[in-house]
């Protein structure tokens, strides 16, 4: 059997931060984005409005800013090593995030089989955000289903890693979940709970529940 590992980005692969925060730091807009993140976490705004307001805030954004944000972000250690081991087992790994696609897709460089984010226009922006491409928590499950079809697995073969309310629907849809530095309500629903900064340790918690395959 083959497993599909589904990783959230903000607060999960990235410790204590999020892609919008790191991008805005490059533009000197940390305070504005922190306030926007608070509105989102308190559910005063939803993903479409959040995305549109980020787009407006980032009018001066360039590819160099995005790369600097990615390279300087507080990533968990061991991401590349975990994804390499997943590949060597014959399994699959993917990132599903509400953060902008132009940032999320950079994780393909580290060995993810797939990386899906909210679809923003190319940087620098010359077009508005199409809200139909902005992911929602329920949309994460839809992306996971498409990935299952692509890789020839089912939801029953999936492991989800996440930290917050945006991962709740995906945790409910798959049999194995890992709460990584997560909010208490999400940790209470998870198969495994991890606190720390090493993805190798979080991934190691899943070993007893992973299907065995020919690549093991």
JSON list of C-alpha atoms in Angstrom, two decimals:
[
{"chain": "A", "resi": 1, "resn": "UNK", "atom": "CA", "xyz": [0.00, 0.00, 0.00]},
{"chain": "A", "resi": 2, "resn": "UNK", "atom": "CA", "xyz": [1.07, 3.58, -0.65]},
{"chain": "A", "resi": 3, "resn": "UNK", "atom": "CA", "xyz": [0.65, 6.56, 1.68]},
{"chain": "A", "resi": 4, "resn": "UNK", "atom": "CA", "xyz": [0.03, 10.20, 0.76]},
{"chain": "A", "resi": 5, "resn": "UNK", "atom": "CA", "xyz": [1.33, 12.74, 3.30]},
{"chain": "A", "resi": 6, "resn": "UNK", "atom": "CA", "xyz": [-0.47, 16.10, 3.21]},
{"chain": "A", "resi": 7, "resn": "UNK", "atom": "CA", "xyz": [1.31, 19.03, 4.86]},
{"chain": "A", "resi": 8, "resn": "UNK", "atom": "CA", "xyz": [-0.07, 22.40, 5.85]},
{"chain": "A", "resi": 9, "resn": "UNK", "atom": "CA", "xyz": [2.47, 25.23, 5.58]},
{"chain": "A", "resi": 10, "resn": "UNK", "atom": "CA", "xyz": [1.73, 28.14, 7.93]},
{"chain": "A", "resi": 11, "resn": "UNK", "atom": "CA", "xyz": [2.37, 27.19, 11.56]},
{"chain": "A", "resi": 12, "resn": "UNK", "atom": "CA", "xyz": [3.12, 23.60, 10.53]},
{"chain": "A", "resi": 13, "resn": "UNK", "atom": "CA", "xyz": [6.14, 23.46, 8.23]},
{"chain": "A", "resi": 14, "resn": "UNK", "atom": "CA", "xyz": [6.90, 27.03, 9.28]},
{"chain": "A", "resi": 15, "resn": "UNK", "atom": "CA", "xyz": [7.32, 27.47, 13.04]},
{"chain": "A", "resi": 16, "resn": "UNK", "atom": "CA", "xyz": [5.39, 30.33, 14.65]},
{"chain": "A", "resi": 17, "resn": "UNK", "atom": "CA", "xyz": [4.90, 32.25, 11.43]},
{"chain": "A", "resi": 18, "resn": "UNK", "atom": "CA", "xyz": [3.12, 32.25, 8.09]},
{"chain": "A", "resi": 19, "resn": "UNK", "atom": "CA", "xyz": [3.95, 32.98, 4.48]},
{"chain": "A", "resi": 20, "resn": "UNK", "atom": "CA", "xyz": [2.00, 36.30, 4.44]},
{"chain": "A", "resi": 21, "resn": "UNK", "atom": "CA", "xyz": [3.85, 37.44, 7.55]},
{"chain": "A", "resi": 22, "resn": "UNK", "atom": "CA", "xyz": [7.26, 36.59, 6.09]},
{"chain": "A", "resi": 23, "resn": "UNK", "atom": "CA", "xyz": [6.44, 38.23, 2.76]},
{"chain": "A", "resi": 24, "resn": "UNK", "atom": "CA", "xyz": [5.15, 41.38, 4.45]},
{"chain": "A", "resi": 25, "resn": "UNK", "atom": "CA", "xyz": [8.27, 41.57, 6.60]},
{"chain": "A", "resi": 26, "resn": "UNK", "atom": "CA", "xyz": [10.28, 42.04, 3.40]},
{"chain": "A", "resi": 27, "resn": "UNK", "atom": "CA", "xyz": [8.08, 45.03, 2.54]},
{"chain": "A", "resi": 28, "resn": "UNK", "atom": "CA", "xyz": [8.09, 46.60, 5.99]},
{"chain": "A", "resi": 29, "resn": "UNK", "atom": "CA", "xyz": [4.41, 45.76, 6.43]},
{"chain": "A", "resi": 30, "resn": "UNK", "atom": "CA", "xyz": [4.56, 43.37, 9.38]},
{"chain": "A", "resi": 31, "resn": "UNK", "atom": "CA", "xyz": [2.15, 45.29, 11.60]},
{"chain": "A", "resi": 32, "resn": "UNK", "atom": "CA", "xyz": [-0.48, 45.56, 8.90]},
{"chain": "A", "resi": 33, "resn": "UNK", "atom": "CA", "xyz": [-0.34, 41.85, 8.10]},
{"chain": "A", "resi": 34, "resn": "UNK", "atom": "CA", "xyz": [-0.31, 40.81, 11.75]},
{"chain": "A", "resi": 35, "resn": "UNK", "atom": "CA", "xyz": [-3.57, 42.74, 12.22]},
{"chain": "A", "resi": 36, "resn": "UNK", "atom": "CA", "xyz": [-5.01, 41.11, 9.11]},
{"chain": "A", "resi": 37, "resn": "UNK", "atom": "CA", "xyz": [-3.98, 37.65, 10.31]},
{"chain": "A", "resi": 38, "resn": "UNK", "atom": "CA", "xyz": [-5.73, 38.35, 13.63]},
{"chain": "A", "resi": 39, "resn": "UNK", "atom": "CA", "xyz": [-8.96, 39.23, 11.83]},
{"chain": "A", "resi": 40, "resn": "UNK", "atom": "CA", "xyz": [-8.72, 36.00, 9.88]},
{"chain": "A", "resi": 41, "resn": "UNK", "atom": "CA", "xyz": [-7.92, 33.80, 12.89]},
{"chain": "A", "resi": 42, "resn": "UNK", "atom": "CA", "xyz": [-10.85, 35.33, 14.76]},
{"chain": "A", "resi": 43, "resn": "UNK", "atom": "CA", "xyz": [-13.06, 34.54, 11.72]},
{"chain": "A", "resi": 44, "resn": "UNK", "atom": "CA", "xyz": [-14.03, 38.18, 11.19]},
{"chain": "A", "resi": 45, "resn": "UNK", "atom": "CA", "xyz": [-12.98, 37.80, 7.56]},
{"chain": "A", "resi": 46, "resn": "UNK", "atom": "CA", "xyz": [-12.82, 34.73, 5.31]},
{"chain": "A", "resi": 47, "resn": "UNK", "atom": "CA", "xyz": [-10.18, 33.52, 2.86]},
{"chain": "A", "resi": 48, "resn": "UNK", "atom": "CA", "xyz": [-11.39, 35.57, -0.18]},
{"chain": "A", "resi": 49, "resn": "UNK", "atom": "CA", "xyz": [-11.36, 38.92, 1.67]},
{"chain": "A", "resi": 50, "resn": "UNK", "atom": "CA", "xyz": [-8.06, 38.02, 3.33]},
{"chain": "A", "resi": 51, "resn": "UNK", "atom": "CA", "xyz": [-6.51, 37.34, -0.08]},
{"chain": "A", "resi": 52, "resn": "UNK", "atom": "CA", "xyz": [-7.86, 40.52, -1.66]},
{"chain": "A", "resi": 53, "resn": "UNK", "atom": "CA", "xyz": [-6.55, 42.66, 1.18]},
{"chain": "A", "resi": 54, "resn": "UNK", "atom": "CA", "xyz": [-3.13, 40.99, 0.99]},
{"chain": "A", "resi": 55, "resn": "UNK", "atom": "CA", "xyz": [-3.07, 41.65, -2.75]},
{"chain": "A", "resi": 56, "resn": "UNK", "atom": "CA", "xyz": [-3.76, 45.34, -2.15]},
{"chain": "A", "resi": 57, "resn": "UNK", "atom": "CA", "xyz": [-1.15, 45.51, 0.59]},
{"chain": "A", "resi": 58, "resn": "UNK", "atom": "CA", "xyz": [1.53, 43.94, -1.63]},
{"chain": "A", "resi": 59, "resn": "UNK", "atom": "CA", "xyz": [1.35, 46.41, -4.52]},
{"chain": "A", "resi": 60, "resn": "UNK", "atom": "CA", "xyz": [5.17, 46.77, -4.48]},
{"chain": "A", "resi": 61, "resn": "UNK", "atom": "CA", "xyz": [5.93, 43.04, -4.22]},
{"chain": "A", "resi": 62, "resn": "UNK", "atom": "CA", "xyz": [8.66, 41.61, -6.45]},
{"chain": "A", "resi": 63, "resn": "UNK", "atom": "CA", "xyz": [9.99, 38.08, -7.03]},
{"chain": "A", "resi": 64, "resn": "UNK", "atom": "CA", "xyz": [13.10, 39.06, -5.06]},
{"chain": "A", "resi": 65, "resn": "UNK", "atom": "CA", "xyz": [10.94, 39.83, -2.02]},
{"chain": "A", "resi": 66, "resn": "UNK", "atom": "CA", "xyz": [9.23, 36.44, -2.33]},
{"chain": "A", "resi": 67, "resn": "UNK", "atom": "CA", "xyz": [12.53, 34.57, -2.57]},
{"chain": "A", "resi": 68, "resn": "UNK", "atom": "CA", "xyz": [13.98, 36.45, 0.41]},
{"chain": "A", "resi": 69, "resn": "UNK", "atom": "CA", "xyz": [10.86, 35.66, 2.44]},
{"chain": "A", "resi": 70, "resn": "UNK", "atom": "CA", "xyz": [11.09, 31.98, 1.56]},
{"chain": "A", "resi": 71, "resn": "UNK", "atom": "CA", "xyz": [14.80, 31.70, 2.26]},
{"chain": "A", "resi": 72, "resn": "UNK", "atom": "CA", "xyz": [14.54, 33.56, 5.57]},
{"chain": "A", "resi": 73, "resn": "UNK", "atom": "CA", "xyz": [11.42, 31.89, 6.94]},
{"chain": "A", "resi": 74, "resn": "UNK", "atom": "CA", "xyz": [11.58, 29.92, 10.23]},
{"chain": "A", "resi": 75, "resn": "UNK", "atom": "CA", "xyz": [11.16, 26.47, 8.68]},
{"chain": "A", "resi": 76, "resn": "UNK", "atom": "CA", "xyz": [11.16, 23.32, 10.75]},
{"chain": "A", "resi": 77, "resn": "UNK", "atom": "CA", "xyz": [14.38, 21.39, 10.32]},
{"chain": "A", "resi": 78, "resn": "UNK", "atom": "CA", "xyz": [14.36, 18.10, 8.46]},
{"chain": "A", "resi": 79, "resn": "UNK", "atom": "CA", "xyz": [11.76, 18.91, 5.80]},
{"chain": "A", "resi": 80, "resn": "UNK", "atom": "CA", "xyz": [13.92, 17.84, 2.87]},
{"chain": "A", "resi": 81, "resn": "UNK", "atom": "CA", "xyz": [15.04, 14.72, 4.71]},
{"chain": "A", "resi": 82, "resn": "UNK", "atom": "CA", "xyz": [11.47, 13.66, 5.51]},
{"chain": "A", "resi": 83, "resn": "UNK", "atom": "CA", "xyz": [10.31, 14.18, 1.95]},
{"chain": "A", "resi": 84, "resn": "UNK", "atom": "CA", "xyz": [13.30, 12.25, 0.62]},
{"chain": "A", "resi": 85, "resn": "UNK", "atom": "CA", "xyz": [12.46, 9.35, 2.94]},
{"chain": "A", "resi": 86, "resn": "UNK", "atom": "CA", "xyz": [8.82, 9.45, 1.85]},
{"chain": "A", "resi": 87, "resn": "UNK", "atom": "CA", "xyz": [9.93, 9.24, -1.78]},
{"chain": "A", "resi": 88, "resn": "UNK", "atom": "CA", "xyz": [12.32, 6.40, -1.02]},
{"chain": "A", "resi": 89, "resn": "UNK", "atom": "CA", "xyz": [9.48, 4.45, 0.60]},
{"chain": "A", "resi": 90, "resn": "UNK", "atom": "CA", "xyz": [7.48, 4.80, -2.60]},
{"chain": "A", "resi": 91, "resn": "UNK", "atom": "CA", "xyz": [5.01, 7.15, -0.91]},
{"chain": "A", "resi": 92, "resn": "UNK", "atom": "CA", "xyz": [3.92, 10.68, -1.83]},
{"chain": "A", "resi": 93, "resn": "UNK", "atom": "CA", "xyz": [4.11, 14.07, -0.14]},
{"chain": "A", "resi": 94, "resn": "UNK", "atom": "CA", "xyz": [2.21, 17.25, -0.93]},
{"chain": "A", "resi": 95, "resn": "UNK", "atom": "CA", "xyz": [1.64, 20.69, 0.54]},
{"chain": "A", "resi": 96, "resn": "UNK", "atom": "CA", "xyz": [-1.86, 22.18, 0.70]},
{"chain": "A", "resi": 97, "resn": "UNK", "atom": "CA", "xyz": [-2.02, 25.73, 2.03]},
{"chain": "A", "resi": 98, "resn": "UNK", "atom": "CA", "xyz": [-4.28, 28.76, 1.96]},
{"chain": "A", "resi": 99, "resn": "UNK", "atom": "CA", "xyz": [-1.17, 30.91, 1.43]},
{"chain": "A", "resi": 100, "resn": "UNK", "atom": "CA", "xyz": [-0.33, 32.33, -2.01]},
{"chain": "A", "resi": 101, "resn": "UNK", "atom": "CA", "xyz": [0.50, 29.78, -4.67]},
{"chain": "A", "resi": 102, "resn": "UNK", "atom": "CA", "xyz": [3.61, 31.69, -5.79]},
{"chain": "A", "resi": 103, "resn": "UNK", "atom": "CA", "xyz": [5.12, 31.03, -2.34]},
{"chain": "A", "resi": 104, "resn": "UNK", "atom": "CA", "xyz": [3.76, 27.54, -1.69]},
{"chain": "A", "resi": 105, "resn": "UNK", "atom": "CA", "xyz": [5.02, 26.21, -5.01]},
{"chain": "A", "resi": 106, "resn": "UNK", "atom": "CA", "xyz": [8.62, 27.00, -4.07]},
{"chain": "A", "resi": 107, "resn": "UNK", "atom": "CA", "xyz": [8.43, 23.92, -1.83]},
{"chain": "A", "resi": 108, "resn": "UNK", "atom": "CA", "xyz": [8.54, 21.78, -4.96]},
{"chain": "A", "resi": 109, "resn": "UNK", "atom": "CA", "xyz": [12.25, 22.61, -4.94]},
{"chain": "A", "resi": 110, "resn": "UNK", "atom": "CA", "xyz": [12.57, 20.70, -1.65]},
{"chain": "A", "resi": 111, "resn": "UNK", "atom": "CA", "xyz": [11.07, 17.48, -2.94]},
{"chain": "A", "resi": 112, "resn": "UNK", "atom": "CA", "xyz": [7.30, 17.74, -2.56]},
{"chain": "A", "resi": 113, "resn": "UNK", "atom": "CA", "xyz": [5.42, 15.82, -5.26]},
{"chain": "A", "resi": 114, "resn": "UNK", "atom": "CA", "xyz": [2.79, 18.59, -5.35]},
{"chain": "A", "resi": 115, "resn": "UNK", "atom": "CA", "xyz": [2.21, 22.01, -3.80]},
{"chain": "A", "resi": 116, "resn": "UNK", "atom": "CA", "xyz": [-1.14, 23.78, -3.87]},
{"chain": "A", "resi": 117, "resn": "UNK", "atom": "CA", "xyz": [-1.91, 27.26, -2.55]},
{"chain": "A", "resi": 118, "resn": "UNK", "atom": "CA", "xyz": [-4.44, 29.99, -3.15]},
{"chain": "A", "resi": 119, "resn": "UNK", "atom": "CA", "xyz": [-4.05, 31.09, -6.75]},
{"chain": "A", "resi": 120, "resn": "UNK", "atom": "CA", "xyz": [-2.69, 34.62, -6.88]},
{"chain": "A", "resi": 121, "resn": "UNK", "atom": "CA", "xyz": [-1.65, 36.46, -10.05]},
{"chain": "A", "resi": 122, "resn": "UNK", "atom": "CA", "xyz": [2.04, 36.40, -10.94]},
{"chain": "A", "resi": 123, "resn": "UNK", "atom": "CA", "xyz": [4.39, 38.76, -9.12]},
{"chain": "A", "resi": 124, "resn": "UNK", "atom": "CA", "xyz": [4.68, 41.71, -9.64]},
{"chain": "A", "resi": 125, "resn": "UNK", "atom": "CA", "xyz": [0.92, 42.08, -9.71]},
{"chain": "A", "resi": 126, "resn": "UNK", "atom": "CA", "xyz": [-0.68, 43.42, -12.86]},
{"chain": "A", "resi": 127, "resn": "UNK", "atom": "CA", "xyz": [-4.04, 41.69, -12.41]},
{"chain": "A", "resi": 128, "resn": "UNK", "atom": "CA", "xyz": [-6.55, 41.43, -9.54]},
{"chain": "A", "resi": 129, "resn": "UNK", "atom": "CA", "xyz": [-7.13, 38.33, -7.45]},
{"chain": "A", "resi": 130, "resn": "UNK", "atom": "CA", "xyz": [-9.70, 35.91, -8.84]},
{"chain": "A", "resi": 131, "resn": "UNK", "atom": "CA", "xyz": [-11.46, 34.83, -5.66]},
{"chain": "A", "resi": 132, "resn": "UNK", "atom": "CA", "xyz": [-12.55, 31.55, -7.29]},
{"chain": "A", "resi": 133, "resn": "UNK", "atom": "CA", "xyz": [-8.94, 30.41, -6.96]},
{"chain": "A", "resi": 134, "resn": "UNK", "atom": "CA", "xyz": [-8.64, 31.16, -3.24]},
{"chain": "A", "resi": 135, "resn": "UNK", "atom": "CA", "xyz": [-8.56, 28.02, -1.13]},
{"chain": "A", "resi": 136, "resn": "UNK", "atom": "CA", "xyz": [-10.80, 27.49, 1.88]},
{"chain": "A", "resi": 137, "resn": "UNK", "atom": "CA", "xyz": [-10.53, 24.87, 4.63]},
{"chain": "A", "resi": 138, "resn": "UNK", "atom": "CA", "xyz": [-13.11, 22.74, 2.80]},
{"chain": "A", "resi": 139, "resn": "UNK", "atom": "CA", "xyz": [-11.19, 23.34, -0.40]},
{"chain": "A", "resi": 140, "resn": "UNK", "atom": "CA", "xyz": [-8.19, 21.63, 1.16]},
{"chain": "A", "resi": 141, "resn": "UNK", "atom": "CA", "xyz": [-10.20, 18.40, 1.22]},
{"chain": "A", "resi": 142, "resn": "UNK", "atom": "CA", "xyz": [-11.13, 18.88, -2.44]},
{"chain": "A", "resi": 143, "resn": "UNK", "atom": "CA", "xyz": [-7.45, 19.30, -3.35]},
{"chain": "A", "resi": 144, "resn": "UNK", "atom": "CA", "xyz": [-6.61, 16.21, -1.31]},
{"chain": "A", "resi": 145, "resn": "UNK", "atom": "CA", "xyz": [-9.20, 14.22, -3.25]},
{"chain": "A", "resi": 146, "resn": "UNK", "atom": "CA", "xyz": [-7.68, 15.37, -6.54]},
{"chain": "A", "resi": 147, "resn": "UNK", "atom": "CA", "xyz": [-4.24, 14.35, -5.31]},
{"chain": "A", "resi": 148, "resn": "UNK", "atom": "CA", "xyz": [-5.58, 10.95, -4.29]},
{"chain": "A", "resi": 149, "resn": "UNK", "atom": "CA", "xyz": [-6.86, 10.45, -7.83]},
{"chain": "A", "resi": 150, "resn": "UNK", "atom": "CA", "xyz": [-3.56, 11.64, -9.29]},
{"chain": "A", "resi": 151, "resn": "UNK", "atom": "CA", "xyz": [-1.46, 9.28, -7.18]},
{"chain": "A", "resi": 152, "resn": "UNK", "atom": "CA", "xyz": [-3.81, 6.32, -7.20]},
{"chain": "A", "resi": 153, "resn": "UNK", "atom": "CA", "xyz": [-4.60, 6.28, -3.48]},
{"chain": "A", "resi": 154, "resn": "UNK", "atom": "CA", "xyz": [-7.69, 6.88, -1.34]},
{"chain": "A", "resi": 155, "resn": "UNK", "atom": "CA", "xyz": [-8.44, 9.09, 1.64]},
{"chain": "A", "resi": 156, "resn": "UNK", "atom": "CA", "xyz": [-7.81, 6.02, 3.76]},
{"chain": "A", "resi": 157, "resn": "UNK", "atom": "CA", "xyz": [-4.15, 6.10, 2.67]},
{"chain": "A", "resi": 158, "resn": "UNK", "atom": "CA", "xyz": [-3.60, 9.72, 3.73]},
{"chain": "A", "resi": 159, "resn": "UNK", "atom": "CA", "xyz": [-1.78, 11.33, 6.64]},
{"chain": "A", "resi": 160, "resn": "UNK", "atom": "CA", "xyz": [-2.49, 15.02, 7.35]},
{"chain": "A", "resi": 161, "resn": "UNK", "atom": "CA", "xyz": [-0.20, 17.42, 9.22]},
{"chain": "A", "resi": 162, "resn": "UNK", "atom": "CA", "xyz": [-1.60, 20.73, 10.46]},
{"chain": "A", "resi": 163, "resn": "UNK", "atom": "CA", "xyz": [-1.91, 23.25, 13.27]},
{"chain": "A", "resi": 164, "resn": "UNK", "atom": "CA", "xyz": [-5.13, 25.28, 13.16]},
{"chain": "A", "resi": 165, "resn": "UNK", "atom": "CA", "xyz": [-8.78, 25.65, 12.23]},
{"chain": "A", "resi": 166, "resn": "UNK", "atom": "CA", "xyz": [-7.91, 25.64, 8.53]},
{"chain": "A", "resi": 167, "resn": "UNK", "atom": "CA", "xyz": [-6.84, 21.99, 8.92]},
{"chain": "A", "resi": 168, "resn": "UNK", "atom": "CA", "xyz": [-9.89, 20.80, 10.83]},
{"chain": "A", "resi": 169, "resn": "UNK", "atom": "CA", "xyz": [-11.83, 19.58, 7.78]},
{"chain": "A", "resi": 170, "resn": "UNK", "atom": "CA", "xyz": [-8.84, 17.70, 6.40]},
{"chain": "A", "resi": 171, "resn": "UNK", "atom": "CA", "xyz": [-8.15, 16.05, 9.76]},
{"chain": "A", "resi": 172, "resn": "UNK", "atom": "CA", "xyz": [-11.76, 14.85, 9.80]},
{"chain": "A", "resi": 173, "resn": "UNK", "atom": "CA", "xyz": [-11.45, 13.42, 6.28]},
{"chain": "A", "resi": 174, "resn": "UNK", "atom": "CA", "xyz": [-8.40, 11.19, 6.75]},
{"chain": "A", "resi": 175, "resn": "UNK", "atom": "CA", "xyz": [-7.62, 8.37, 9.20]},
{"chain": "A", "resi": 176, "resn": "UNK", "atom": "CA", "xyz": [-4.22, 9.58, 10.46]},
{"chain": "A", "resi": 177, "resn": "UNK", "atom": "CA", "xyz": [-3.40, 13.14, 11.49]},
{"chain": "A", "resi": 178, "resn": "UNK", "atom": "CA", "xyz": [-0.49, 14.87, 13.19]},
{"chain": "A", "resi": 179, "resn": "UNK", "atom": "CA", "xyz": [-1.07, 18.10, 15.09]},
{"chain": "A", "resi": 180, "resn": "UNK", "atom": "CA", "xyz": [2.19, 20.06, 14.79]},
{"chain": "A", "resi": 181, "resn": "UNK", "atom": "CA", "xyz": [2.58, 22.89, 17.33]},
{"chain": "A", "resi": 182, "resn": "UNK", "atom": "CA", "xyz": [-1.18, 23.06, 17.07]},
{"chain": "A", "resi": 183, "resn": "UNK", "atom": "CA", "xyz": [-4.05, 24.85, 18.73]},
{"chain": "A", "resi": 184, "resn": "UNK", "atom": "CA", "xyz": [-5.49, 22.74, 21.59]},
{"chain": "A", "resi": 185, "resn": "UNK", "atom": "CA", "xyz": [-8.82, 22.06, 19.85]},
{"chain": "A", "resi": 186, "resn": "UNK", "atom": "CA", "xyz": [-7.05, 20.60, 16.82]},
{"chain": "A", "resi": 187, "resn": "UNK", "atom": "CA", "xyz": [-4.60, 18.60, 18.94]},
{"chain": "A", "resi": 188, "resn": "UNK", "atom": "CA", "xyz": [-7.56, 17.03, 20.74]},
{"chain": "A", "resi": 189, "resn": "UNK", "atom": "CA", "xyz": [-8.82, 15.57, 17.44]},
{"chain": "A", "resi": 190, "resn": "UNK", "atom": "CA", "xyz": [-5.45, 14.40, 16.11]},
{"chain": "A", "resi": 191, "resn": "UNK", "atom": "CA", "xyz": [-4.04, 10.87, 16.00]},
{"chain": "A", "resi": 192, "resn": "UNK", "atom": "CA", "xyz": [-0.63, 12.20, 17.07]},
{"chain": "A", "resi": 193, "resn": "UNK", "atom": "CA", "xyz": [0.53, 15.44, 18.69]},
{"chain": "A", "resi": 194, "resn": "UNK", "atom": "CA", "xyz": [3.96, 16.98, 18.21]},
{"chain": "A", "resi": 195, "resn": "UNK", "atom": "CA", "xyz": [5.54, 20.04, 19.80]},
{"chain": "A", "resi": 196, "resn": "UNK", "atom": "CA", "xyz": [8.93, 21.05, 18.50]},
{"chain": "A", "resi": 197, "resn": "UNK", "atom": "CA", "xyz": [10.92, 22.19, 15.48]},
{"chain": "A", "resi": 198, "resn": "UNK", "atom": "CA", "xyz": [12.00, 18.98, 13.76]},
{"chain": "A", "resi": 199, "resn": "UNK", "atom": "CA", "xyz": [9.72, 17.50, 11.11]},
{"chain": "A", "resi": 200, "resn": "UNK", "atom": "CA", "xyz": [11.62, 14.23, 11.32]},
{"chain": "A", "resi": 201, "resn": "UNK", "atom": "CA", "xyz": [10.26, 13.75, 14.83]},
{"chain": "A", "resi": 202, "resn": "UNK", "atom": "CA", "xyz": [6.68, 14.57, 13.80]},
{"chain": "A", "resi": 203, "resn": "UNK", "atom": "CA", "xyz": [6.90, 12.21, 10.84]},
{"chain": "A", "resi": 204, "resn": "UNK", "atom": "CA", "xyz": [8.36, 9.51, 13.09]},
{"chain": "A", "resi": 205, "resn": "UNK", "atom": "CA", "xyz": [5.15, 9.47, 15.14]},
{"chain": "A", "resi": 206, "resn": "UNK", "atom": "CA", "xyz": [3.27, 8.11, 12.13]},
{"chain": "A", "resi": 207, "resn": "UNK", "atom": "CA", "xyz": [5.43, 5.04, 11.58]},
{"chain": "A", "resi": 208, "resn": "UNK", "atom": "CA", "xyz": [3.24, 2.64, 13.59]},
{"chain": "A", "resi": 209, "resn": "UNK", "atom": "CA", "xyz": [0.18, 3.65, 11.54]},
{"chain": "A", "resi": 210, "resn": "UNK", "atom": "CA", "xyz": [1.76, 3.86, 8.08]},
{"chain": "A", "resi": 211, "resn": "UNK", "atom": "CA", "xyz": [0.89, 1.19, 5.52]},
{"chain": "A", "resi": 212, "resn": "UNK", "atom": "CA", "xyz": [3.83, -1.00, 4.60]},
{"chain": "A", "resi": 213, "resn": "UNK", "atom": "CA", "xyz": [4.78, -1.07, 0.94]},
{"chain": "A", "resi": 214, "resn": "UNK", "atom": "CA", "xyz": [7.41, -2.48, -1.31]},
{"chain": "A", "resi": 215, "resn": "UNK", "atom": "CA", "xyz": [9.59, 0.58, -0.83]},
{"chain": "A", "resi": 216, "resn": "UNK", "atom": "CA", "xyz": [9.96, 0.03, 2.93]}
]
